[in-house]
Amino acid sequence: MDRFLEITNCIVASPLTQGVPFVSQAFFASNSLINVAYSSMLNEKKPDFQKLGKFEGELNKYLVYFSALDKANALNQSSNNDRIVLLENLQLELLAKLKKDATKLGYTTPDRLTSETLDTYFNRILGGFSKEYVEVYLNQIERKYRTGPGKVNYAGLIQHEVELKNYSNQVSGTVELAKKFIFYYDNFFELADNYHQKVLEALELAHKNNIIQAKKSNGVTETPMQLYEKITKNLKDKKMVRDNGIKASINIADLRNKIEKVDEFRFL
């Protein structure tokens, strides 16, 4: 039994084992270890079932932690997959609308290159069909119907520029797509916060079950409590960096503001 425990510890400590996503297999792995342990006991002349019971108790501490973490990971993975599908569908829907509406403002969308990802293609279209392009186009249209300094014959413009009028009337569709994006954006942080909380709860189980052990580094020994607090802080810091990075790259406040003021930019 002692030899078996020594071998088990070597396997767990192996860099190869540590590099494998072991969490989802925790339940099956622990069962396998117990089965091997019982098989080993059967070959002993004087089986030490008390030692085996202690081994099972220790293993169960890890299993509780792994099970909690596995549940959080499985839920997060499922949520991630759903979000990816929703965002891809939204992106395709918005891309189709942009291609259709851009022609009404004199912009011909380029074809997608063979080696081009959907994201790259989408951004390339947005780069051309930009706010600056629209402003230049609208100024050109206004000049055609200008009757004097600061005066534009909008009645004539609306009557003759049919495509522009249709675009204005259908802008509500773009607004709805923007609202969808904001909903998915808010939902992302809600689910991410929930996953982070579940991971912290699993970590707390590891701490309560004393499976976080003291560690000596650079001649200084960190207590289990210090390690627990260090890991918790590290997780929180990483989440903050990730969240702030997303918030900095997507100006959601500006999008909300544009939706609220969209009527100001409509012709009718």
Coordinates of N, CA and C in Angstrom, one line a residue, residues 41-170:
M41 N -4.8 -4.2 -2.1 CA -5.1 -4.7 -0.7 C -5.4 -6.2 -0.7
L42 N -6.0 -6.6 -1.8 CA -6.4 -8.0 -1.8 C -5.2 -9.0 -1.9
N43 N -4.1 -8.4 -2.4 CA -2.9 -9.2 -2.5 C -2.0 -9.2 -1.2
E44 N -2.5 -8.4 -0.3 CA -1.7 -8.3 1.0 C -2.2 -9.4 2.0
K45 N -1.3 -9.9 2.7 CA -1.6 -10.9 3.7 C -2.4 -10.4 4.8
K46 N -2.1 -9.2 5.2 CA -2.9 -8.5 6.3 C -3.3 -7.1 5.8
P47 N -4.5 -7.1 5.1 CA -4.9 -5.8 4.5 C -5.2 -4.8 5.6
D48 N -4.7 -3.6 5.4 CA -4.8 -2.5 6.3 C -6.0 -1.6 5.8
F49 N -7.2 -2.0 6.1 CA -8.4 -1.3 5.6 C -8.5 0.1 6.2
Q50 N -7.9 0.3 7.4 CA -8.0 1.6 8.0 C -7.1 2.6 7.2
K51 N -6.0 2.1 6.7 CA -5.2 3.0 5.8 C -5.9 3.3 4.5
L52 N -6.6 2.3 4.0 CA -7.3 2.5 2.8 C -8.5 3.5 3.0
G53 N -9.1 3.4 4.1 CA -10.2 4.4 4.5 C -9.7 5.8 4.6
K54 N -8.5 5.9 5.1 CA -7.9 7.2 5.3 C -7.5 7.8 3.9
F55 N -7.0 6.9 3.0 CA -6.7 7.3 1.6 C -7.9 7.7 0.9
E56 N -9.0 7.0 1.1 CA -10.3 7.4 0.4 C -10.8 8.8 0.9
G57 N -10.6 9.0 2.2 CA -11.0 10.3 2.8 C -10.2 11.4 2.2
E58 N -8.9 11.2 2.1 CA -8.0 12.3 1.6 C -8.4 12.5 0.1
L59 N -8.6 11.4 -0.6 CA -8.9 11.6 -2.1 C -10.2 12.3 -2.3
N60 N -11.2 12.1 -1.4 CA -12.5 12.7 -1.5 C -12.4 14.2 -1.4
K61 N -11.4 14.7 -0.5 CA -11.2 16.1 -0.4 C -10.9 16.8 -1.8
Y62 N -10.0 16.1 -2.5 CA -9.7 16.6 -3.8 C -10.8 16.5 -4.8
L63 N -11.6 15.4 -4.7 CA -12.7 15.1 -5.6 C -13.8 16.2 -5.4
V64 N -14.0 16.6 -4.2 CA -15.0 17.7 -3.9 C -14.6 19.0 -4.6
Y65 N -13.3 19.3 -4.5 CA -12.7 20.5 -5.2 C -12.8 20.4 -6.7
F66 N -12.3 19.2 -7.2 CA -12.4 19.0 -8.7 C -13.8 19.0 -9.2
S67 N -14.7 18.4 -8.5 CA -16.1 18.4 -9.0 C -16.7 19.8 -9.1
A68 N -16.4 20.6 -8.0 CA -17.0 22.0 -8.0 C -16.4 22.8 -9.2
L69 N -15.1 22.6 -9.4 CA -14.4 23.3 -10.5 C -14.9 22.8 -11.9
D70 N -15.0 21.5 -12.0 CA -15.5 20.9 -13.2 C -16.9 21.4 -13.6
K71 N -17.8 21.5 -12.6 CA -19.1 21.9 -12.8 C -19.1 23.4 -13.3
A72 N -18.2 24.2 -12.7 CA -18.1 25.6 -13.2 C -17.6 25.7 -14.6
N73 N -16.6 24.8 -14.9 CA -16.0 24.9 -16.2 C -17.0 24.4 -17.3
A74 N -17.7 23.3 -17.0 CA -18.7 22.8 -17.9 C -19.8 23.8 -18.2
L75 N -20.2 24.5 -17.2 CA -21.3 25.5 -17.4 C -20.7 26.7 -18.2
N76 N -19.5 27.1 -17.9 CA -18.9 28.2 -18.6 C -18.6 27.9 -20.0
Q77 N -18.2 26.6 -20.3 CA -17.9 26.2 -21.7 C -19.2 26.2 -22.5
S78 N -20.3 25.7 -21.9 CA -21.6 25.7 -22.6 C -22.0 27.2 -22.9
S79 N -21.9 28.0 -21.9 CA -22.3 29.4 -22.1 C -21.4 30.1 -23.2
N80 N -20.1 29.8 -23.2 CA -19.2 30.3 -24.2 C -19.7 29.9 -25.6
N81 N -20.0 28.6 -25.7 CA -20.4 28.1 -27.0 C -21.7 28.8 -27.5
D82 N -22.6 29.0 -26.6 CA -23.9 29.7 -26.9 C -23.6 31.1 -27.3
R83 N -22.7 31.8 -26.6 CA -22.4 33.2 -26.9 C -21.8 33.3 -28.3
I84 N -20.9 32.4 -28.6 CA -20.2 32.4 -29.9 C -21.2 32.3 -31.0
V85 N -22.1 31.4 -30.9 CA -23.1 31.2 -31.9 C -24.0 32.4 -32.1
L86 N -24.4 33.0 -30.9 CA -25.2 34.2 -31.0 C -24.5 35.4 -31.7
L87 N -23.2 35.5 -31.3 CA -22.5 36.6 -31.8 C -22.2 36.4 -33.3
E88 N -21.9 35.2 -33.7 CA -21.7 34.9 -35.2 C -22.9 35.2 -36.0
N89 N -24.1 34.7 -35.5 CA -25.3 35.0 -36.2 C -25.6 36.5 -36.3
L90 N -25.4 37.2 -35.2 CA -25.6 38.6 -35.2 C -24.6 39.3 -36.2
Q91 N -23.4 38.9 -36.2 CA -22.4 39.4 -37.2 C -22.9 39.2 -38.6
L92 N -23.3 38.0 -38.9 CA -23.8 37.7 -40.3 C -25.0 38.5 -40.6
E93 N -25.9 38.7 -39.6 CA -27.1 39.4 -39.9 C -26.8 40.9 -40.1
L94 N -25.9 41.4 -39.4 CA -25.5 42.8 -39.5 C -24.7 43.0 -40.9
L95 N -23.9 42.0 -41.2 CA -23.1 42.1 -42.4 C -24.0 42.1 -43.7
A96 N -25.1 41.3 -43.6 CA -26.1 41.2 -44.7 C -26.8 42.6 -44.8
K97 N -27.1 43.1 -43.7 CA -27.8 44.4 -43.7 C -26.9 45.5 -44.2
L98 N -25.6 45.5 -43.8 CA -24.7 46.5 -44.3 C -24.5 46.5 -45.8
K99 N -24.4 45.3 -46.3 CA -24.2 45.1 -47.7 C -25.4 45.6 -48.5
K100 N -26.6 45.4 -47.9 CA -27.8 45.9 -48.6 C -28.0 47.4 -48.5
D101 N -27.8 47.9 -47.3 CA -28.0 49.3 -47.0 C -26.9 50.2 -47.6
A102 N -25.7 49.7 -47.6 CA -24.6 50.6 -48.1 C -24.8 51.0 -49.5
T103 N -25.4 50.2 -50.3 CA -25.6 50.6 -51.7 C -26.5 51.8 -51.8
K104 N -27.4 51.9 -50.9 CA -28.4 53.1 -50.9 C -27.6 54.4 -50.6
L105 N -26.4 54.3 -50.1 CA -25.6 55.5 -49.8 C -24.4 55.5 -50.8
G106 N -24.6 54.8 -51.9 CA -23.5 54.9 -52.9 C -22.3 54.1 -52.6
Y107 N -22.3 53.2 -51.7 CA -21.1 52.4 -51.3 C -21.3 51.0 -51.8
T108 N -20.3 50.5 -52.6 CA -20.3 49.1 -53.0 C -19.4 48.3 -52.1
T109 N -19.9 47.3 -51.4 CA -19.1 46.5 -50.5 C -18.2 45.6 -51.3
P110 N -16.9 45.5 -50.9 CA -16.0 44.6 -51.6 C -16.3 43.1 -51.3
D111 N -15.9 42.2 -52.2 CA -16.1 40.8 -52.0 C -15.1 40.3 -50.9
R112 N -15.5 39.2 -50.3 CA -14.6 38.6 -49.3 C -13.5 37.8 -49.9
L113 N -12.3 38.0 -49.5 CA -11.1 37.3 -50.0 C -11.2 35.8 -49.5
T114 N -10.6 34.9 -50.3 CA -10.6 33.5 -50.0 C -10.0 33.2 -48.6
S115 N -8.8 33.9 -48.3 CA -8.1 33.6 -47.1 C -8.6 34.5 -45.9
E116 N -9.6 35.3 -46.1 CA -10.0 36.3 -45.2 C -11.0 35.8 -44.1
T117 N -10.8 36.0 -42.9 CA -11.7 35.6 -41.8 C -12.9 36.5 -41.8
L118 N -14.0 36.0 -41.2 CA -15.2 36.8 -41.2 C -15.0 38.1 -40.4
D119 N -14.2 38.1 -39.3 CA -13.9 39.3 -38.6 C -13.1 40.3 -39.4
T120 N -12.1 39.8 -40.1 CA -11.3 40.7 -40.9 C -12.1 41.3 -42.0
Y121 N -12.9 40.5 -42.7 CA -13.8 41.0 -43.8 C -14.8 42.0 -43.2
F122 N -15.4 41.7 -42.1 CA -16.4 42.6 -41.5 C -15.7 44.0 -41.2
N123 N -14.5 43.9 -40.6 CA -13.9 45.2 -40.2 C -13.4 46.0 -41.4
R124 N -13.1 45.2 -42.5 CA -12.7 45.9 -43.7 C -13.9 46.7 -44.3
I125 N -15.0 46.1 -44.3 CA -16.2 46.8 -44.8 C -16.5 48.0 -43.9
L126 N -16.5 47.8 -42.6 CA -16.7 49.0 -41.7 C -15.7 50.1 -41.9
G127 N -14.5 49.7 -42.2 CA -13.4 50.7 -42.4 C -13.7 51.6 -43.6
G128 N -14.4 51.0 -44.7 CA -14.7 51.8 -45.9 C -16.0 52.5 -45.7
F129 N -17.0 51.7 -45.2 CA -18.4 52.3 -45.0 C -18.4 53.0 -43.6
S130 N -17.7 54.0 -43.5 CA -17.5 54.7 -42.2 C -18.4 55.9 -42.0
K131 N -18.3 56.5 -40.8 CA -19.0 57.7 -40.6 C -18.6 58.8 -41.5
E132 N -17.2 58.9 -41.7 CA -16.7 59.9 -42.6 C -17.2 59.8 -44.0
Y133 N -17.3 58.5 -44.5 CA -17.8 58.3 -45.8 C -19.2 58.8 -45.9
V134 N -20.0 58.5 -45.0 CA -21.4 58.8 -45.0 C -21.6 60.4 -45.0
E135 N -20.8 61.0 -44.1 CA -20.9 62.5 -44.0 C -20.5 63.1 -45.4
V136 N -19.5 62.6 -46.0 CA -19.1 63.2 -47.4 C -20.2 62.9 -48.4
Y137 N -20.8 61.7 -48.3 CA -21.9 61.4 -49.3 C -23.1 62.3 -49.1
L138 N -23.5 62.5 -47.8 CA -24.7 63.3 -47.5 C -24.4 64.8 -47.9
N139 N -23.2 65.3 -47.7 CA -22.9 66.6 -48.1 C -23.0 66.8 -49.6
Q140 N -22.6 65.8 -50.3 CA -22.7 65.8 -51.8 C -24.1 65.9 -52.2
I141 N -25.0 65.1 -51.5 CA -26.4 65.1 -51.9 C -27.0 66.5 -51.5
E142 N -26.7 67.0 -50.4 CA -27.2 68.3 -50.0 C -26.9 69.4 -51.0
R143 N -25.6 69.4 -51.5 CA -25.2 70.4 -52.4 C -26.1 70.4 -53.7
K144 N -26.6 69.3 -54.1 CA -27.4 69.2 -55.3 C -28.7 69.9 -55.1
Y145 N -29.2 70.0 -53.8 CA -30.5 70.6 -53.5 C -30.4 71.9 -52.7
R146 N -29.2 72.5 -52.7 CA -29.0 73.7 -52.0 C -29.6 74.9 -52.8
T147 N -30.4 75.7 -52.1 CA -31.0 76.9 -52.8 C -30.4 78.2 -52.4
G148 N -29.5 78.2 -51.5 CA -28.9 79.4 -51.0 C -28.0 79.1 -49.8
P149 N -27.3 80.1 -49.3 CA -26.5 79.9 -48.1 C -27.3 79.3 -46.9
G150 N -26.9 78.1 -46.5 CA -27.5 77.5 -45.4 C -28.9 77.0 -45.6
K151 N -29.3 77.0 -46.9 CA -30.7 76.5 -47.2 C -30.6 75.3 -48.1
V152 N -31.4 74.3 -47.8 CA -31.5 73.1 -48.6 C -32.9 72.7 -48.9
N153 N -33.2 72.4 -50.1 CA -34.6 72.0 -50.5 C -34.8 70.5 -50.1
Y154 N -35.1 70.3 -48.8 CA -35.2 68.9 -48.3 C -36.4 68.2 -48.9
A155 N -37.5 68.9 -49.2 CA -38.7 68.3 -49.8 C -38.3 67.7 -51.1
G156 N -37.5 68.4 -51.9 CA -37.1 67.9 -53.2 C -36.1 66.8 -53.0
L157 N -35.2 66.9 -52.0 CA -34.2 65.8 -51.8 C -34.9 64.5 -51.4
I158 N -35.9 64.6 -50.5 CA -36.7 63.4 -50.1 C -37.5 62.8 -51.3
Q159 N -38.0 63.7 -52.1 CA -38.8 63.2 -53.2 C -38.0 62.5 -54.3
H160 N -36.8 63.0 -54.5 CA -36.0 62.4 -55.6 C -35.0 61.4 -55.2
E161 N -34.5 61.5 -54.0 CA -33.5 60.6 -53.5 C -34.2 59.4 -52.7
V162 N -34.8 58.5 -53.5 CA -35.6 57.5 -53.0 C -34.8 56.5 -52.1
E163 N -33.7 56.2 -52.6 CA -32.8 55.2 -51.8 C -32.5 55.8 -50.4
L164 N -32.2 57.0 -50.4 CA -31.8 57.7 -49.2 C -33.0 57.7 -48.2
K165 N -34.1 57.9 -48.8 CA -35.4 57.9 -47.9 C -35.6 56.5 -47.4
N166 N -35.4 55.5 -48.2 CA -35.6 54.1 -47.7 C -34.6 53.8 -46.6
Y167 N -33.4 54.2 -46.8 CA -32.4 54.0 -45.8 C -32.8 54.6 -44.5
S168 N -33.3 55.8 -44.5 CA -33.7 56.5 -43.3 C -34.8 55.8 -42.6
N169 N -35.8 55.3 -43.4 CA -36.9 54.7 -42.8 C -36.6 53.3 -42.2
Q170 N -35.5 52.7 -42.7 CA -35.1 51.3 -42.3 C -34.0 51.3 -41.2

